[in-house]
Short mmCIF file of C-alpha atoms and ligand atoms in Angstrom, two decimals:
data_model
loop_
_atom_site.label_atom_id
_atom_site.label_comp_id
_atom_site.label_asym_id
_atom_site.label_seq_id
_atom_site.Cartn_x
_atom_site.Cartn_y
_atom_site.Cartn_z
CA MET A 1 -19.54 -66.33 34.68
CA ASN A 2 -22.98 -65.46 35.85
CA THR A 3 -25.14 -63.31 33.39
CA VAL A 4 -27.94 -60.93 34.57
CA ALA A 5 -30.21 -58.70 32.73
CA LEU A 6 -30.50 -55.62 34.54
CA GLY A 7 -33.94 -53.65 33.92
CA VAL A 8 -34.09 -50.09 34.30
CA GLY A 9 -37.42 -48.70 35.25
CA GLY A 10 -38.20 -44.92 34.42
CA GLY A 11 -38.14 -43.34 38.05
CA ILE A 12 -36.42 -41.15 40.01
CA ALA A 13 -34.53 -44.07 41.60
CA ALA A 14 -33.21 -44.93 37.86
CA TYR A 15 -29.70 -43.27 39.05
CA LYS A 16 -28.98 -45.87 41.72
CA SER A 17 -29.15 -48.63 39.49
CA ALA A 18 -25.58 -47.82 38.15
CA GLU A 19 -24.63 -48.45 41.87
CA LEU A 20 -26.53 -52.19 41.68
CA ALA A 21 -24.98 -52.38 38.25
CA ARG A 22 -21.40 -52.36 40.06
CA ALA A 23 -22.15 -54.22 43.10
CA LEU A 24 -23.55 -57.03 40.79
CA MET A 25 -20.47 -57.08 38.78
CA GLU A 26 -18.72 -56.77 42.34
CA ARG A 27 -20.73 -60.14 42.90
CA GLY A 28 -19.41 -61.65 39.57
CA PHE A 29 -21.91 -61.26 37.60
CA ALA A 30 -21.88 -60.21 33.95
CA VAL A 31 -24.37 -57.31 33.55
CA GLN A 32 -26.74 -56.48 30.24
CA VAL A 33 -28.66 -53.31 30.63
CA ILE A 34 -31.95 -52.83 29.42
CA MET A 35 -33.67 -49.51 29.60
CA THR A 36 -37.33 -48.43 29.44
CA ARG A 37 -38.21 -45.47 27.63
CA ALA A 38 -39.04 -43.69 30.32
CA ALA A 39 -35.74 -44.48 32.16
CA CYS A 40 -33.86 -43.08 29.47
CA GLU A 41 -35.39 -39.47 30.59
CA PHE A 42 -33.77 -39.85 33.73
CA LEU A 43 -30.56 -41.25 32.90
CA GLN A 44 -28.16 -41.76 29.74
CA PRO A 45 -27.60 -45.09 28.59
CA LEU A 46 -23.94 -44.18 28.18
CA THR A 47 -23.52 -44.73 31.85
CA PHE A 48 -24.34 -48.16 31.91
CA ALA A 49 -22.17 -48.76 28.87
CA ALA A 50 -19.44 -47.50 30.36
CA LEU A 51 -19.51 -49.12 33.77
CA THR A 52 -20.87 -52.78 32.59
CA GLY A 53 -18.78 -52.79 29.11
CA ARG A 54 -21.76 -53.87 27.26
CA LYS A 55 -24.01 -51.94 24.48
CA VAL A 56 -27.49 -51.08 26.67
CA ILE A 57 -30.48 -52.06 25.01
CA SER A 58 -33.37 -49.06 25.18
CA GLN A 59 -35.65 -49.87 21.99
CA MET A 60 -37.40 -52.98 20.80
CA PHE A 61 -35.83 -52.47 17.18
CA SER A 62 -33.04 -50.99 16.04
CA ALA A 63 -32.78 -49.09 12.36
CA GLU A 64 -29.07 -50.41 12.04
CA ASP A 65 -30.11 -54.13 12.11
CA ASN A 66 -33.78 -55.10 11.28
CA LEU A 67 -32.83 -58.78 11.43
CA ALA A 68 -30.67 -58.95 14.47
CA SER A 69 -33.48 -56.62 16.84
CA ALA A 70 -36.17 -58.80 16.11
CA ILE A 71 -34.78 -61.48 17.66
CA GLU A 72 -32.75 -60.18 20.16
CA HIS A 73 -35.05 -59.90 22.99
CA ILE A 74 -34.94 -63.94 22.42
CA ARG A 75 -31.18 -64.02 22.97
CA VAL A 76 -31.43 -61.96 25.76
CA ALA A 77 -33.49 -64.21 27.59
CA GLN A 78 -31.70 -67.11 27.12
CA GLU A 79 -28.09 -65.44 27.75
CA ASN A 80 -29.54 -64.58 30.94
CA GLU A 81 -29.96 -66.26 34.23
CA ILE A 82 -31.53 -64.02 36.38
CA LEU A 83 -33.73 -60.95 35.37
CA VAL A 84 -33.66 -57.97 38.15
CA VAL A 85 -35.65 -54.87 37.65
CA ALA A 86 -34.96 -51.96 39.82
CA PRO A 87 -36.72 -49.84 39.85
CA ALA A 88 -39.61 -52.17 39.06
CA THR A 89 -42.12 -48.98 38.29
CA ALA A 90 -46.18 -49.33 38.89
CA ASP A 91 -46.34 -49.47 35.17
CA VAL A 92 -43.43 -52.72 34.54
CA LEU A 93 -44.92 -54.47 37.57
CA ALA A 94 -48.20 -53.64 35.93
CA LYS A 95 -47.05 -54.73 32.32
CA PHE A 96 -45.22 -58.13 33.96
CA ALA A 97 -48.04 -59.08 35.80
CA HIS A 98 -50.84 -58.64 32.43
CA GLY A 99 -48.18 -60.41 29.84
CA ASN A 100 -48.33 -56.65 28.00
CA ALA A 101 -45.51 -56.87 25.69
CA ASP A 102 -45.02 -53.29 24.13
CA ASP A 103 -41.23 -52.38 24.57
CA PHE A 104 -38.03 -54.56 24.72
CA LEU A 105 -38.24 -55.11 28.85
CA SER A 106 -41.94 -56.40 29.13
CA THR A 107 -41.29 -58.64 25.80
CA MET A 108 -37.70 -60.10 26.90
CA TYR A 109 -39.67 -60.85 30.12
CA LEU A 110 -42.05 -63.12 28.28
CA ALA A 111 -39.23 -64.90 26.80
CA PHE A 112 -37.60 -65.43 30.10
CA THR A 113 -37.86 -68.80 31.95
CA GLY A 114 -35.05 -67.66 34.90
CA ARG A 115 -35.23 -66.48 37.90
CA VAL A 116 -36.81 -62.80 38.42
CA VAL A 117 -36.36 -60.39 40.98
CA LEU A 118 -37.80 -57.06 41.18
CA ALA A 119 -36.94 -54.35 43.43
CA PRO A 120 -40.12 -51.48 43.18
CA ALA A 121 -39.85 -48.10 43.49
CA MET A 122 -42.79 -45.86 43.47
CA ASN A 123 -44.87 -42.77 45.33
CA THR A 124 -46.45 -44.54 48.44
CA ASN A 125 -50.19 -44.00 47.37
CA MET A 126 -48.82 -45.87 43.78
CA TRP A 127 -47.82 -48.52 45.60
CA ASN A 128 -50.74 -48.75 48.02
CA HIS A 129 -52.99 -48.79 45.41
CA PRO A 130 -55.30 -51.96 45.21
CA ALA A 131 -53.96 -52.14 41.65
CA THR A 132 -50.57 -52.35 42.39
CA ARG A 133 -50.84 -54.90 45.53
CA GLU A 134 -52.85 -57.48 43.16
CA ASN A 135 -49.86 -57.24 40.39
CA ILE A 136 -47.33 -57.65 43.14
CA ARG A 137 -49.42 -60.78 44.44
CA ILE A 138 -49.58 -62.07 41.04
CA LEU A 139 -46.19 -61.64 40.46
CA GLU A 140 -45.04 -63.23 43.65
CA ALA A 141 -47.70 -66.43 43.06
CA ARG A 142 -45.45 -66.51 39.87
CA GLY A 143 -42.77 -66.97 41.80
CA HIS A 144 -40.95 -63.68 41.30
CA GLU A 145 -39.07 -62.37 44.32
CA ILE A 146 -39.69 -59.04 45.50
CA VAL A 147 -37.67 -56.99 47.54
CA GLU A 148 -39.59 -54.29 49.34
CA PRO A 149 -39.26 -50.58 48.83
CA GLU A 150 -38.63 -49.21 52.22
CA GLU A 151 -39.91 -46.66 54.24
CA GLY A 152 -38.73 -42.39 54.17
CA GLU A 153 -39.28 -39.65 52.69
CA LEU A 154 -39.80 -39.98 48.58
CA ALA A 155 -39.18 -37.67 46.11
CA CYS A 156 -42.34 -35.83 45.59
CA GLY A 157 -42.40 -35.08 49.54
CA MET A 158 -44.50 -38.02 51.04
CA VAL A 159 -43.37 -39.88 53.73
CA GLY A 160 -44.24 -43.64 53.55
CA PRO A 161 -42.77 -46.87 51.60
CA GLY A 162 -41.92 -46.18 48.40
CA ARG A 163 -38.24 -45.79 48.27
CA LEU A 164 -35.84 -48.49 46.68
CA ALA A 165 -34.38 -50.71 48.53
CA ARG A 166 -31.01 -50.72 49.69
CA ILE A 167 -28.51 -51.34 46.79
CA GLU A 168 -26.78 -54.07 48.57
CA LYS A 169 -29.93 -55.60 49.93
CA ILE A 170 -31.06 -56.16 46.43
CA ALA A 171 -27.16 -57.68 45.43
CA ASP A 172 -27.37 -59.71 47.93
CA ALA A 173 -31.31 -61.21 46.63
CA VAL A 174 -30.07 -61.58 42.98
CA ALA A 175 -26.76 -63.49 44.30
CA LYS A 176 -28.84 -65.33 46.27
CA SER A 177 -31.03 -66.39 43.67
CA ARG A 178 -28.06 -67.40 41.54
CA SER A 179 -28.53 -71.44 42.29
CA PRO A 180 -30.86 -72.70 39.32
CA ARG A 181 -28.76 -74.19 37.33
CA SER A 182 -25.99 -74.64 40.10
CA ALA A 183 -26.94 -77.90 40.44
CA ASP A 184 -28.67 -79.42 37.70
CA PHE A 185 -25.86 -81.66 36.52
CA GLU A 186 -25.24 -83.04 40.36
CA GLY A 187 -24.82 -86.89 40.41
CA GLU A 188 -23.93 -86.99 36.67
CA THR A 189 -20.27 -87.61 36.10
CA VAL A 190 -19.13 -86.32 32.86
CA LEU A 191 -15.98 -87.44 30.56
CA ILE A 192 -14.70 -84.73 28.20
CA THR A 193 -11.93 -84.54 25.39
CA ALA A 194 -10.33 -81.65 24.71
CA GLY A 195 -7.58 -80.36 22.58
CA PRO A 196 -5.68 -81.83 20.06
CA THR A 197 -3.87 -84.68 20.05
CA GLN A 198 0.35 -85.57 18.49
CA GLU A 199 0.76 -88.42 16.49
CA PRO A 200 4.97 -89.04 16.62
CA LEU A 201 6.40 -89.41 13.19
CA ASP A 202 9.99 -90.29 14.90
CA ALA A 203 11.93 -88.99 18.05
CA VAL A 204 11.09 -85.67 17.78
CA ARG A 205 8.71 -85.03 14.88
CA TYR A 206 5.05 -85.01 15.19
CA ILE A 207 2.00 -84.40 13.37
CA THR A 208 -0.99 -82.24 15.02
CA ASN A 209 -3.95 -79.44 14.86
CA ARG A 210 -4.45 -76.29 15.54
CA SER A 211 -7.01 -77.30 18.78
CA SER A 212 -6.13 -75.46 21.41
CA GLY A 213 -8.07 -77.27 24.33
CA LYS A 214 -10.26 -74.17 25.20
CA MET A 215 -13.77 -75.36 24.13
CA GLY A 216 -13.33 -78.65 26.05
CA TYR A 217 -11.85 -76.94 29.22
CA ALA A 218 -14.96 -74.41 28.87
CA LEU A 219 -16.95 -77.28 28.95
CA ALA A 220 -15.45 -79.43 32.09
CA GLU A 221 -15.59 -75.92 33.68
CA GLU A 222 -19.15 -75.22 33.43
CA ALA A 223 -20.04 -79.23 33.80
CA ALA A 224 -18.12 -78.85 37.70
CA ALA A 225 -19.78 -75.38 37.82
CA ARG A 226 -23.26 -76.70 37.96
CA GLY A 227 -22.36 -80.05 40.43
CA ALA A 228 -21.32 -82.77 38.13
CA ARG A 229 -18.46 -84.82 38.86
CA VAL A 230 -15.70 -83.87 35.72
CA VAL A 231 -13.12 -86.07 34.25
CA LEU A 232 -10.80 -84.54 31.57
CA ILE A 233 -9.13 -85.75 29.32
CA ALA A 234 -6.60 -83.86 27.57
CA GLY A 235 -3.94 -83.47 24.54
CA PRO A 236 -1.68 -81.55 24.52
CA VAL A 237 -2.19 -78.10 25.77
CA HIS A 238 -1.22 -74.76 27.26
CA LEU A 239 -4.16 -74.23 29.45
CA ALA A 240 -4.56 -74.57 33.20
CA ASP A 241 -6.26 -77.43 34.66
CA PRO A 242 -9.36 -76.84 35.89
CA ALA A 243 -10.48 -76.13 39.59
CA GLY A 244 -12.26 -79.46 40.57
CA VAL A 245 -11.96 -81.36 37.64
CA ARG A 246 -9.87 -84.26 37.59
CA THR A 247 -7.28 -83.53 34.29
CA ILE A 248 -5.88 -86.50 32.84
CA HIS A 249 -2.88 -85.40 30.52
CA VAL A 250 -2.14 -87.70 27.41
CA ARG A 251 -0.39 -87.24 24.07
CA THR A 252 -1.55 -89.37 21.39
CA ALA A 253 -5.17 -90.64 19.49
CA LEU A 254 -4.21 -94.32 20.94
CA GLU A 255 -3.40 -92.68 24.61
CA MET A 256 -6.83 -90.99 24.41
CA ARG A 257 -8.81 -93.72 23.56
CA LYS A 258 -6.99 -95.77 26.14
CA ALA A 259 -8.30 -93.10 28.93
CA VAL A 260 -11.43 -93.02 27.53
CA LEU A 261 -12.58 -96.35 27.70
CA GLU A 262 -10.61 -96.47 31.37
CA HIS A 263 -12.95 -94.16 32.44
CA LEU A 264 -15.86 -94.81 30.66
CA ALA A 265 -17.92 -96.95 32.97
CA GLU A 266 -17.99 -94.50 35.47
CA ALA A 267 -19.39 -91.92 32.95
CA SER A 268 -22.93 -90.78 32.72
CA ILE A 269 -22.24 -88.50 30.10
CA ILE A 270 -19.57 -88.15 27.30
CA MET A 271 -18.64 -84.92 25.69
CA LYS A 272 -15.87 -85.05 22.78
CA ALA A 273 -14.87 -82.14 22.04
CA ALA A 274 -10.98 -83.37 21.25
CA ALA A 275 -9.58 -82.80 17.68
CA VAL A 276 -8.35 -86.37 17.79
CA ALA A 277 -5.86 -86.86 14.66
CA ASP A 278 -7.47 -89.25 11.72
CA TYR A 279 -3.89 -90.93 10.98
CA TYR A 280 -1.25 -91.35 12.96
CA ARG A 281 2.04 -92.97 11.57
CA SER A 282 2.06 -96.92 13.14
CA ASN A 283 5.81 -97.86 12.45
CA ALA A 284 7.05 -94.36 13.83
CA PRO A 285 11.15 -94.56 14.40
CA ARG A 286 12.28 -94.61 17.94
CA LEU A 287 15.34 -92.71 17.07
CA LYS A 288 15.76 -88.73 14.83
CA GLU A 289 15.52 -89.90 11.08
CA LYS A 290 17.95 -88.79 9.36
CA LYS A 291 17.52 -85.87 6.63
CA THR A 292 18.54 -87.08 3.37
CA ALA A 293 18.62 -85.26 -0.52
CA ALA A 294 15.74 -87.90 -1.45
CA ARG A 295 11.97 -86.94 -1.66
CA LEU A 296 10.44 -88.56 1.29
CA SER A 297 6.87 -90.27 1.79
CA LEU A 298 5.67 -91.42 4.58
CA GLU A 299 2.85 -94.01 5.21
CA LEU A 300 -0.34 -93.14 7.74
CA ASP A 301 -2.78 -95.38 9.25
CA PRO A 302 -6.04 -94.63 10.80
CA THR A 303 -6.46 -94.09 14.34
CA PRO A 304 -9.35 -95.74 15.94
CA ASP A 305 -12.66 -93.36 16.04
CA ILE A 306 -12.84 -93.35 19.73
CA LEU A 307 -16.30 -91.26 19.58
CA ALA A 308 -18.08 -94.32 17.11
CA GLU A 309 -16.31 -96.85 19.81
CA VAL A 310 -18.21 -94.73 22.42
CA GLY A 311 -21.08 -94.69 20.45
CA ARG A 312 -21.37 -98.47 19.80
CA GLN A 313 -21.21 -99.42 23.57
CA LYS A 314 -23.18 -96.50 25.40
CA GLY A 315 -26.13 -97.90 26.38
CA ASP A 316 -28.28 -95.48 28.16
CA ARG A 317 -25.07 -92.71 28.34
CA LEU A 318 -25.63 -89.41 26.63
CA LEU A 319 -23.02 -88.87 23.86
CA VAL A 320 -22.14 -85.54 22.79
CA GLY A 321 -19.80 -85.74 19.82
CA PHE A 322 -18.59 -82.56 17.89
CA ALA A 323 -18.02 -82.16 14.29
CA ALA A 324 -15.61 -79.82 12.58
CA GLU A 325 -16.49 -78.86 9.04
CA THR A 326 -15.94 -76.21 6.44
CA ASP A 327 -19.08 -76.93 4.93
CA HIS A 328 -22.75 -78.49 5.02
CA LEU A 329 -22.67 -78.07 7.93
CA SER A 330 -25.95 -79.40 9.18
CA GLU A 331 -26.10 -82.34 6.80
CA GLU A 332 -22.46 -83.40 8.17
CA ALA A 333 -22.98 -82.78 11.54
CA ARG A 334 -26.56 -85.24 11.19
CA ARG A 335 -24.57 -87.77 9.45
CA LYS A 336 -22.07 -87.99 11.87
CA LEU A 337 -25.04 -88.14 14.80
CA GLU A 338 -26.65 -91.52 13.09
CA ASN A 339 -23.14 -93.35 12.05
CA LYS A 340 -21.50 -92.48 15.65
CA ASN A 341 -25.15 -93.04 17.52
CA CYS A 342 -24.56 -89.56 19.45
CA ASP A 343 -27.81 -88.07 21.35
CA MET A 344 -26.02 -84.51 20.02
CA ILE A 345 -23.26 -83.60 17.77
CA VAL A 346 -22.26 -79.70 18.11
CA ALA A 347 -21.07 -78.45 14.71
CA ASN A 348 -19.07 -75.72 14.34
CA LEU A 349 -17.73 -73.76 10.87
CA VAL A 350 -14.04 -74.10 11.28
CA SER A 351 -13.73 -72.01 7.97
CA GLN A 352 -14.93 -68.86 9.64
CA GLU A 353 -12.54 -66.37 11.16
CA GLY A 354 -12.44 -65.88 14.77
CA ILE A 355 -14.51 -69.23 15.89
CA GLY A 356 -13.66 -72.76 16.33
CA PHE A 357 -10.03 -73.69 16.50
CA ASP A 358 -7.84 -71.75 18.74
CA SER A 359 -9.95 -68.94 19.21
CA ASP A 360 -11.82 -67.45 22.36
CA GLU A 361 -15.55 -67.78 20.80
CA ASN A 362 -17.33 -70.23 18.79
CA GLU A 363 -20.35 -70.14 17.09
CA VAL A 364 -22.42 -73.95 16.88
CA LEU A 365 -25.36 -75.64 15.39
CA LEU A 366 -26.53 -78.59 17.98
CA VAL A 367 -28.13 -81.31 16.08
CA MET A 368 -29.74 -83.32 18.16
CA ARG A 369 -31.21 -87.13 18.60
CA THR A 370 -34.30 -85.46 19.03
CA GLY A 371 -34.55 -83.90 15.16
CA GLU A 372 -34.43 -80.24 16.52
CA SER A 373 -31.29 -78.33 14.84
CA ILE A 374 -30.93 -75.38 17.60
CA PRO A 375 -28.19 -72.41 16.54
CA VAL A 376 -25.99 -71.51 19.10
CA GLU A 377 -24.48 -67.69 17.79
CA ARG A 378 -21.42 -66.73 18.83
CA ALA A 379 -20.22 -66.16 21.87
CA PRO A 380 -16.93 -66.72 24.55
CA LYS A 381 -16.63 -70.60 24.61
CA ARG A 382 -17.67 -70.59 28.31
CA GLU A 383 -21.04 -69.08 27.20
CA VAL A 384 -21.86 -71.80 24.25
CA ALA A 385 -20.45 -74.25 27.20
CA ARG A 386 -23.09 -73.08 29.10
CA ARG A 387 -26.00 -72.91 26.09
CA ILE A 388 -24.72 -76.44 25.47
CA PHE A 389 -25.27 -77.75 28.98
CA ASP A 390 -28.93 -75.91 29.08
CA GLU A 391 -29.74 -77.86 26.23
CA MET A 392 -28.44 -81.34 27.44
CA SER A 393 -30.77 -80.69 30.12
CA ARG A 394 -33.32 -80.31 28.18
CA LEU A 395 -32.82 -83.53 26.05
CA ARG A 396 -32.14 -85.55 29.24
CA LEU A 397 -35.42 -85.08 30.50
CA ALA A 398 -36.91 -86.07 26.48
CA LEU A 399 -35.13 -89.08 26.22
CA HIS A 400 -35.94 -90.15 29.66
CA ALA A 401 -39.61 -89.14 29.04
CA ALA A 402 -39.57 -90.82 25.89
CA LYS A 403 -38.50 -94.06 27.62
O1 PMT B 501 -9.83 -77.19 20.80
P1 PMT B 501 -10.09 -75.54 20.50
O2 PMT B 501 -9.18 -74.54 20.13
O3 PMT B 501 -10.82 -74.74 21.70
O4 PMT B 501 -11.29 -75.40 19.25
C1 PMT B 501 -12.33 -76.10 19.39
C2 PMT B 501 -12.61 -77.54 18.46
C3 PMT B 501 -12.97 -76.64 16.93
C4 PMT B 501 -11.39 -78.36 18.31
C5 PMT B 501 -14.30 -78.09 18.65
O5 PMT B 501 -14.88 -76.90 18.58
C6 PMT B 501 -14.50 -79.52 17.68
O6 PMT B 501 -15.05 -79.02 16.92
N1 PMT B 501 -13.48 -80.79 18.23
C7 PMT B 501 -13.97 -81.64 16.94
C8 PMT B 501 -12.71 -81.79 16.08
C9 PMT B 501 -12.91 -82.76 15.50
O7 PMT B 501 -12.21 -83.43 15.26
O8 PMT B 501 -14.08 -82.57 14.72
P2 PMT B 501 -14.38 -84.14 13.46
O9 PMT B 501 -15.40 -83.62 12.70
O10 PMT B 501 -13.18 -84.42 12.76
O11 PMT B 501 -14.77 -85.27 14.21
C10 PMT B 501 -15.85 -85.90 14.72
C11 PMT B 501 -15.92 -86.06 16.32
O12 PMT B 501 -15.51 -87.47 16.10
C12 PMT B 501 -15.34 -85.52 17.22
O13 PMT B 501 -16.02 -85.40 18.36
C13 PMT B 501 -13.73 -86.50 17.59
O14 PMT B 501 -13.83 -85.63 18.58
C14 PMT B 501 -14.39 -87.50 17.56
N2 PMT B 501 -13.39 -88.48 17.25
C15 PMT B 501 -12.52 -87.78 15.45
C16 PMT B 501 -11.49 -88.54 15.01
C17 PMT B 501 -10.88 -89.59 15.87
N3 PMT B 501 -9.89 -90.51 15.74
N4 PMT B 501 -11.95 -89.93 17.24
C18 PMT B 501 -12.55 -89.41 17.37
O15 PMT B 501 -13.25 -89.58 18.45
#
C-alpha cells in the first residue's frame, strides 16, 4: 500500500483536511497524520485518528517513551513516500523554505526524501506578501508541488486568493506524485523463493517448518509494483498467486533448487526468503511405512544449500539471502553474508513473538555487503518488503559506483 504523511497546519481550513484524509484513503493510501500545535487549536487529533485508524502525531516528544519519540520523525520520514501539507500556512511554508526545525512536522520534513505536495491557505495579504512569494519560489525550485489556493471569500471576510484548493484537486495531485518509486526496478528480473519445503518420509508423511510464504510473497508484490519482472518459486503455501507474477510451485528442496537454477540465467536479482529444509530422507519409500511397536530411527541427508550454490555462480547479480536466527542475529547474518557470497542478508529473530514465521509482521536487520547494518522496525511484511527494496536500490547504486 502507498503511504502518505498528511501534515495539518494551524489555519481555519484545518477541518477540510479531515476530508482530504478520507479522499486519500479512497485512492488507496495509508495516511499518517501530523498536526502542528496550532492545528490542534482548530481540530481534535481524535477526528483524524478515528478516520485513519492510526495514532496522530501532534508533538515532538512523548512523555511515555523518550527513546522512541527521539527518532520518530526519522521513522515517519522513511516510512512515507509522499508528504502533503494542507493547509500549508505561511508559517509552515517559511519553516520548510528556510529549514527551521522546531516541531515534529518541520523536523520530519528535513529528514524526508520523497515527494512533497503543499496546499497553502491563508489571508490574501499574507499570500501576496513578498516573504511568502519568496518562500513559494524557494519551495518550487526545490521541486515541491504547490497546489495553488483558490480565489473567493475568506474566513476573515476578505475576497481574493487564499482559500484552500478543492480537496479532490489536492488528492489528485498527491495520487499523481505517487510514481517516484513505482518504476525504479523496471528492467530487472527478480527471482524470489518463498515458503517452506516439504520433505517426504514416505508416501504420506513429511517434515516441514512453519513458514507461511507471506514474507516472500510480499517481496514479490513489491517487486512487481516497482516495475520488475518477477519469478516467484514457492514451496507449499496457502496464498493466492500474486497478480502479474510468474509463480512456480514446488514441494521439496531438490525441486526448489532445480527451479532456481533453471531461472537463474534470466535473473538480475535473487532473493531467498524460503525456509528450505536442511535435511531430507533421500531413500524415502514410495509406499506408506507400516507402524510397528519398535522404536524408529530415521537417517536424514543434508539438502543442497541453494543460496550458497547461487552465491558461487552469481556474477554481477544482486544476491539477497535471509537468516532465521534465535540468537546472535548480527554475527550470524554477517557470517552467512560472507560464507554464501551475498550482497545483503535480511536477518530476523524468529524466537520473537509475532514476527518471522507465520505472522503478518516482521522486524529485520539488513546486513549489507558495504559493511552497514540497517534495522527495520516491526511493520506489516509488505512494509518491510518496501524497506528492503529501498535499501536494495541504494545498494545497487553503491555497488555500481564501486566498479
Ligand atoms: O514465510 P513466512 O511465514 O512469512 O516467514 C518468513 C521467514 C521467517 C521464513 C523468512 O523471513 C526467513 O527468515 N527466511 C529464511 C529462513 C531460513 O531458512 O533461514 P536459514 O538461516 O536457515 O537459511 C539461510 C538462507 O539460506 C536463506 O536465505 C535460505 O533460503 C537459504 N537456504 C537454506 C537452506 C538450504 N538448503 N538452501 C538455502 O538456499
